[in-house]
Short mmCIF file of C-alpha atoms and ligand atoms in Angstrom, two decimals:
data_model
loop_
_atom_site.label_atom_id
_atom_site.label_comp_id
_atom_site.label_asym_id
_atom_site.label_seq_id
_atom_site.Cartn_x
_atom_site.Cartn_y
_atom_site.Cartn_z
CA UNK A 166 0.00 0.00 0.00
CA UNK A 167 1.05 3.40 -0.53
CA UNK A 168 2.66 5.23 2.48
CA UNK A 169 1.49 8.71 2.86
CA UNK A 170 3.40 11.73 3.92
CA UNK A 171 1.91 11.07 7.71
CA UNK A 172 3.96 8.91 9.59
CA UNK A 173 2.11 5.77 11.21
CA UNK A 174 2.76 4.24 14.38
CA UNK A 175 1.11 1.76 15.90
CA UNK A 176 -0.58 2.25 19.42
CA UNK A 177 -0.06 -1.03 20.95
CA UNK A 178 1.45 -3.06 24.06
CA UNK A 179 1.58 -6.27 22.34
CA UNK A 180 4.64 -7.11 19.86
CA UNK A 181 2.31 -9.77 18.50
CA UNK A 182 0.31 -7.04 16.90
CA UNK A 183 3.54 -5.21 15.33
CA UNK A 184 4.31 -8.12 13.20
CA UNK A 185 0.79 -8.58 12.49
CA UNK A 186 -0.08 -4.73 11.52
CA UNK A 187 4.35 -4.77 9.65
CA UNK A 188 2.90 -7.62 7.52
CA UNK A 189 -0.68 -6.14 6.55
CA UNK A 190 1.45 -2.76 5.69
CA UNK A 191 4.75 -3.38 4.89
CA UNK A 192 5.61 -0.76 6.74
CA UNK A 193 5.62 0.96 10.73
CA UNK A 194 7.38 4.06 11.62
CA UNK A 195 6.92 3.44 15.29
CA UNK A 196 4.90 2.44 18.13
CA UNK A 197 3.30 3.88 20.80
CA UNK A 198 2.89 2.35 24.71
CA UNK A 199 0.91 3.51 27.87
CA UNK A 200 0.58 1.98 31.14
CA UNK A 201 -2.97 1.21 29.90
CA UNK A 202 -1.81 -0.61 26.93
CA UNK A 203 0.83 -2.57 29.16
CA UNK A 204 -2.16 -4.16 31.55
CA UNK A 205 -3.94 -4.82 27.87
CA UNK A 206 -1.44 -6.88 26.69
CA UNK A 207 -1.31 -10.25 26.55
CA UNK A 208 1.12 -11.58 29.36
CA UNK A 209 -0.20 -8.95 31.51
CA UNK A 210 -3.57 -9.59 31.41
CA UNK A 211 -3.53 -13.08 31.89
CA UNK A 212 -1.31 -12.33 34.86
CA UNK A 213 -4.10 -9.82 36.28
CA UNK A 214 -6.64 -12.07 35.21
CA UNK A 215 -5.43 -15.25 37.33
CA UNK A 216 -4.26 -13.20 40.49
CA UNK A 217 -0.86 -12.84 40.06
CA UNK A 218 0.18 -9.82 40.59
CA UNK A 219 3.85 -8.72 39.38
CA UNK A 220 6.57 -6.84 41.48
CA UNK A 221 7.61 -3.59 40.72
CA UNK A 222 10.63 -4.81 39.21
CA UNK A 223 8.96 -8.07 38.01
CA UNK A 224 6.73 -5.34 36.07
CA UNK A 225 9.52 -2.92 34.71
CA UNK A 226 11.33 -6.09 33.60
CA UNK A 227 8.21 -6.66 31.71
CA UNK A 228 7.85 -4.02 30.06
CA UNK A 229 11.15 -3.77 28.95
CA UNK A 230 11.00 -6.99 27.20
CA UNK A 231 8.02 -5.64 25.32
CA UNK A 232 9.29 -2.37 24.48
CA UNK A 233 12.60 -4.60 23.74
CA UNK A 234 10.64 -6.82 21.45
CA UNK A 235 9.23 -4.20 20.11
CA UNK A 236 12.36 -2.35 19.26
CA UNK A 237 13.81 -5.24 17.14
CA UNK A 238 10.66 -5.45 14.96
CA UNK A 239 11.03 -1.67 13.92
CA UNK A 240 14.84 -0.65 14.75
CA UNK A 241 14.30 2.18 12.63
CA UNK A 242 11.13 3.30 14.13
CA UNK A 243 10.66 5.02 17.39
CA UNK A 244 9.26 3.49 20.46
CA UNK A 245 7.56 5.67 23.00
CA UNK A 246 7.64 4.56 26.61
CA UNK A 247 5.33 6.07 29.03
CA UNK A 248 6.85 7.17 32.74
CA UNK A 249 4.71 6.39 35.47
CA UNK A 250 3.17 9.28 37.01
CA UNK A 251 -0.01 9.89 39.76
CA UNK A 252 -0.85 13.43 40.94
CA UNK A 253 2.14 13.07 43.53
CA UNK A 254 4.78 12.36 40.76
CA UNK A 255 8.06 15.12 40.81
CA UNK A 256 9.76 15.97 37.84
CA UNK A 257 13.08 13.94 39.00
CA UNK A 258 10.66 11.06 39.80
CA UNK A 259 10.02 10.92 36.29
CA UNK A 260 13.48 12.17 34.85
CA UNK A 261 14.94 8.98 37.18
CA UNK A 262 12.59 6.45 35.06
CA UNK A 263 13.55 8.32 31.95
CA UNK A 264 17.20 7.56 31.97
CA UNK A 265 15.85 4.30 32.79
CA UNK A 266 13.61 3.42 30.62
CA UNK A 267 15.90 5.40 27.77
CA UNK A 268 18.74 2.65 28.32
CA UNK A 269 16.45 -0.08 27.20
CA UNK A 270 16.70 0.77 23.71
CA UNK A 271 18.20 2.32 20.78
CA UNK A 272 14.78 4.14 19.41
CA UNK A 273 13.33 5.59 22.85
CA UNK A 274 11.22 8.69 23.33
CA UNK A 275 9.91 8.72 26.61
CA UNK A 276 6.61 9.81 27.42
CA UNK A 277 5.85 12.67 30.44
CA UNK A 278 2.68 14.20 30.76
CA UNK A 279 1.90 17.39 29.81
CA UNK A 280 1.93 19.11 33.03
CA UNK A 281 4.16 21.65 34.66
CA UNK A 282 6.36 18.81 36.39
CA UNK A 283 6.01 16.75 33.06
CA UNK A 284 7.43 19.71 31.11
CA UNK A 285 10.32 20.29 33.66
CA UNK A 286 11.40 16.12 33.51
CA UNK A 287 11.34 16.62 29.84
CA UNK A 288 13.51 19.96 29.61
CA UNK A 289 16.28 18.17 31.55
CA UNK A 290 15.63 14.62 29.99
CA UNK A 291 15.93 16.74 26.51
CA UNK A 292 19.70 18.33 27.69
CA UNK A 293 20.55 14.45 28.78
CA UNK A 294 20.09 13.35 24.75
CA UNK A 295 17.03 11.27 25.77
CA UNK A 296 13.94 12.31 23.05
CA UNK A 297 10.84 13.26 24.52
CA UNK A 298 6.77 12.27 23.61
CA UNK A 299 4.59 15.10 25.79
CA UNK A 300 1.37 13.04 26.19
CA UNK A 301 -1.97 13.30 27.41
CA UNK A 302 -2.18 16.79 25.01
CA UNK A 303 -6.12 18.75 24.97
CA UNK A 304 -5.28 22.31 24.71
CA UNK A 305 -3.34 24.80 22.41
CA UNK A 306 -2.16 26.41 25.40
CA UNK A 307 -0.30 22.97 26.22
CA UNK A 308 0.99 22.34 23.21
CA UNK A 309 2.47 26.35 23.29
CA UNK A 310 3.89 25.49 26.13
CA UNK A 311 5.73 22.20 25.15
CA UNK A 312 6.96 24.50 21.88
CA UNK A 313 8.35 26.94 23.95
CA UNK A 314 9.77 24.72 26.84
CA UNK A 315 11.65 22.60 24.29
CA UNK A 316 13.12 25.41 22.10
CA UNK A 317 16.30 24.45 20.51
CA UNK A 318 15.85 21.00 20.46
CA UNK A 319 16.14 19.24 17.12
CA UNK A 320 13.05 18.06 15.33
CA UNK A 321 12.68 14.98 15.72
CA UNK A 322 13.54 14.65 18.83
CA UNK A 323 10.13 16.33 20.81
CA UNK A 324 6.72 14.68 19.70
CA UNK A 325 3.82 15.95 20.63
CA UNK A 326 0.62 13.89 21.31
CA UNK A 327 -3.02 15.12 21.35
CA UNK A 328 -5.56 12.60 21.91
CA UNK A 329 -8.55 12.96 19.41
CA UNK A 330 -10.65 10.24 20.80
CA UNK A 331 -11.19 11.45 24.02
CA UNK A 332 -11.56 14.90 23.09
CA UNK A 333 -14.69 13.51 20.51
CA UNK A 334 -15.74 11.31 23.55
CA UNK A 335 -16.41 15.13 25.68
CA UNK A 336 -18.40 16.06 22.08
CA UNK A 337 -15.36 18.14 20.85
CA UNK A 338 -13.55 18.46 17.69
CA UNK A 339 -10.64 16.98 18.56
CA UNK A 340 -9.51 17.37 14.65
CA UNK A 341 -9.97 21.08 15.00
CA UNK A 342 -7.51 21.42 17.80
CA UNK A 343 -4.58 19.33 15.46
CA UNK A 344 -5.44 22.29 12.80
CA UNK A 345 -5.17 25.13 15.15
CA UNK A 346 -2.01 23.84 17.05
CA UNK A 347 -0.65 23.25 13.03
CA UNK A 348 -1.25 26.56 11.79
CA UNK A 349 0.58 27.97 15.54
CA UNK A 350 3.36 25.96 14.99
CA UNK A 351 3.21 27.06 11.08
CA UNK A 352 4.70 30.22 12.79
CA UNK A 353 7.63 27.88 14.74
CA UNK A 354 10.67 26.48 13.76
CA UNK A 355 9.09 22.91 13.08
CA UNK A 356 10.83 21.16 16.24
CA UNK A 357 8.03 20.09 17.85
CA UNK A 358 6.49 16.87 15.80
CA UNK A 359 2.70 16.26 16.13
CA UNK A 360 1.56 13.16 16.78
CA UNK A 361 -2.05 12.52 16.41
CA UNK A 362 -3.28 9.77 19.23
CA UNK A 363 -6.34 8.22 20.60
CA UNK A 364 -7.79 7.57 17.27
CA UNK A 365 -10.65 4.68 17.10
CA UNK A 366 -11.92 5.23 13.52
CA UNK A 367 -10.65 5.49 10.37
CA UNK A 368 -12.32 8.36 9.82
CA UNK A 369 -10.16 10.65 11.92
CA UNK A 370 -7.17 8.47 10.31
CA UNK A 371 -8.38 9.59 7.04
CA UNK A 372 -8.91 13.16 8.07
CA UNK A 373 -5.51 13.78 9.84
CA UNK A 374 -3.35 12.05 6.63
CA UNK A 375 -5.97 14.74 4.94
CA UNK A 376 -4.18 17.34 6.87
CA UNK A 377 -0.36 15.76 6.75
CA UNK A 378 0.09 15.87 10.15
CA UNK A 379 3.14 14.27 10.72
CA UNK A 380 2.64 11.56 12.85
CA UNK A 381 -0.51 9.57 13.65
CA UNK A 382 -0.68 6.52 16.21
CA UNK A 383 -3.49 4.33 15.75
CA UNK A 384 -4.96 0.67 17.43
CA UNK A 385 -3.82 -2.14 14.93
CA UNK A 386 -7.39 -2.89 14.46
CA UNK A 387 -7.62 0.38 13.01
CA UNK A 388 -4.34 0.22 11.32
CA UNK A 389 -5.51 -3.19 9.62
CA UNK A 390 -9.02 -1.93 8.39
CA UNK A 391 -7.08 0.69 6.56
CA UNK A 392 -4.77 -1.28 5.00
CA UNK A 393 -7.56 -3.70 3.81
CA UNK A 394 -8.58 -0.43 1.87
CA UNK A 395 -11.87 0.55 4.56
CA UNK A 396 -13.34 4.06 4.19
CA UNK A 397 -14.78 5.78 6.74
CA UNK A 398 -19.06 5.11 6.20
CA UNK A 399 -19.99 5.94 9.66
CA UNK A 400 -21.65 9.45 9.46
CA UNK A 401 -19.30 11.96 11.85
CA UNK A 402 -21.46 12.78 14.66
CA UNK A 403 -21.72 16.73 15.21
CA UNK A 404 -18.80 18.17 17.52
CA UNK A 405 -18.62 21.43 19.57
CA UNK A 406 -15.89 23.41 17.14
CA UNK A 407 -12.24 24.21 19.21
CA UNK A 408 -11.54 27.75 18.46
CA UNK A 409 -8.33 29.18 17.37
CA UNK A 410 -6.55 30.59 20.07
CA UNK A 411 -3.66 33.53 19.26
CA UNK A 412 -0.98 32.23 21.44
CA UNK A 413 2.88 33.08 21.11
CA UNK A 414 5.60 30.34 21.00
CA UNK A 415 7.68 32.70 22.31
CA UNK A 416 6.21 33.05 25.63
CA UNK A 417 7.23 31.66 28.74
CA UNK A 418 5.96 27.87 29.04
CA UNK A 419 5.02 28.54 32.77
CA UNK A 420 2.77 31.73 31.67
CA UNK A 421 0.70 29.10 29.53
CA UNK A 422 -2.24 27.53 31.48
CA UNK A 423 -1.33 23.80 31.95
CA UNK A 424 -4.44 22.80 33.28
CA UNK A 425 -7.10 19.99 31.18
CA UNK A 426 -9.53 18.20 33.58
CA UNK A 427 -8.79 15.38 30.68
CA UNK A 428 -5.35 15.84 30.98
CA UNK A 429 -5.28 15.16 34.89
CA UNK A 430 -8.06 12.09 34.27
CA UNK A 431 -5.81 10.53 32.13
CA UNK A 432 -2.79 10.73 34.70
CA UNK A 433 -5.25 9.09 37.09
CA UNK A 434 -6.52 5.96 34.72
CA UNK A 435 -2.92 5.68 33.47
CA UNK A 436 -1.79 4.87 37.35
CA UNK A 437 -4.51 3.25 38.05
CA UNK A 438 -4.34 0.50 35.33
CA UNK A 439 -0.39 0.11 36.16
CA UNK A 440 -0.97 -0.19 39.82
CA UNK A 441 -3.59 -2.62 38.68
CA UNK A 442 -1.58 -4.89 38.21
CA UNK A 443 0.61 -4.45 40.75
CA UNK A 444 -2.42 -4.65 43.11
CA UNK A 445 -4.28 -8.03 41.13
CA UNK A 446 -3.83 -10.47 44.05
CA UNK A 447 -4.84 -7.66 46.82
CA UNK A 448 -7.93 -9.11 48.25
C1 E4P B 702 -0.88 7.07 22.61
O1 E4P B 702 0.17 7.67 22.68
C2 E4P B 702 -2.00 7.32 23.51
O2 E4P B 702 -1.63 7.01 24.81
C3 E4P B 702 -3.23 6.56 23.04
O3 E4P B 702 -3.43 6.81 21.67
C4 E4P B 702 -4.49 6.86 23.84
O4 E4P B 702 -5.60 6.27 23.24
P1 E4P B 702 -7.01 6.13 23.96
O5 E4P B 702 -7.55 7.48 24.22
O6 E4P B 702 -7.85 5.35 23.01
O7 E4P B 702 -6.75 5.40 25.27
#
């Protein structure tokens, strides 16, 4: 199939699913974890599912063999790791796990969320050579301030992920915000990379290689009803419209409001699921 100027990654926990969705394409440019997709996979599950509950190190082990796995499937691709973080987590918390989690492999960026202790892990994790992924992205404000907290880093080497899904799933154009925070950084000097996530549907697949965004993640069930040549039929339901906001990258990041009440309920279902299964056998 032909590969379009968009780069696709796959949004998966489960190497099983990168050869399947590499064989379908012929192609990945990466891969995409989360703590959420970790408890999904396989191995885990079953773990969870009979009571077993791992260690902390049992489960970092874990997951580096995944992300490890992984990593030889698509050694030119990138592989984004997600750092564990709650509402309590500090910035050197999650710059410790970092230079962890960077060691693992060749093609790391590692994933902090978008949140003023986020930003500050990623700054330093950034002057350290390790690439960054700013997750758990709803705002143009946030994505402003992950421009202009990374400034002077090489492109390539700071994605930036929105989450479409579960800004449609709150009856908002999540679309909308990819074009607003485009035409911003259309202003920039391109080192941020924007990487579309949470996308269900082909239809927001279709729309965001529509608008050449550069990266998109997507499920490989999505990934694989695209490359057996699906178009979107569902009808798009009607979403509230994201307005443009007139924000300048060369602002402070800490004069940027952080805040997303989706932003802080995904920190909480992210440690929730890990915990999960660190918590399986707990009675
Ligand atoms: C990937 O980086 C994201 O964590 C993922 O796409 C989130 O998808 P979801 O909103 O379907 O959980």
């Amino acid at each position: 199939m032909k590969r379009p100027g968009t780069k696709i990654f796959l949004d998966s926990g489960d190497p099983e699913e990168t050869k399947t969705v590499l064989k379908a394409l012929g192609w990945l440019d990466g891969q995409t974890t989360n703590p959420t997709l970790i408890a999904k996979s396989p191995e885990a599950a079953a773990r969870k599912e009979q009571g077993q509950p791992f260690t902390n190190e049992e489960l970092l082990e874990f997951y580096q063999h995944v992300v490890q796995k992984i990593s030889h499937l698509i050694p030119q691709g990138s592989v984004s790791i997600e750092t564990y973080a709650d509402r309590t987590t500090t910035a050197a918390d999650m710059l410790n796990q970092a230079r962890q989690f960077n060691a693992w492999i060749p093609n790391a960026h590692i994933k902090f969320p978008t949140t003023a202790e986020g930003l500050k892990a990623a700054q330093q994790a950034l002057a350290e050579g390790i690439r960054v992924n700013m997750t758990l992205v709803f705002s143009q404000a946030q994505a402003a301030a992950v421009y202009a907290a990374t400034a002077g880093a090489k492109r390539g080497d700071v994605f930036l992920s929105p989450f479409i899904g579960r800004l449609d799933d709150i009856g908002q154009n999540g679309i909308e915000l990819i074009r607003n925070i485009q035409r911003m950084y259309f202003g920039g000097d391109g080192h941020v990379m924007v990487l579309a996530a949470s996308i269900r549907s082909i239809a927001p697949l279709q729309s965001l290689l529509g608008l050449k965004v550069d990266i998109t993640t997507a499920p490989a069930k999505v990934l694989l009803a695209w490359a057996g040549g699906k178009d979107a039929s569902a009808a798009l339901t009607q979403l509230k419209s994201i307005p443009d906001e007139a924000l300048s990258l060369n602002a402070d990041w800490q004069s940027f409001d952080l805040h997303h009440e989706l932003t802080d309920k995904g920190i909480a279902k992210f440690s929730e699921d890990w915990n999960s299964l660190l918590q399986a056998a707990v009675k």
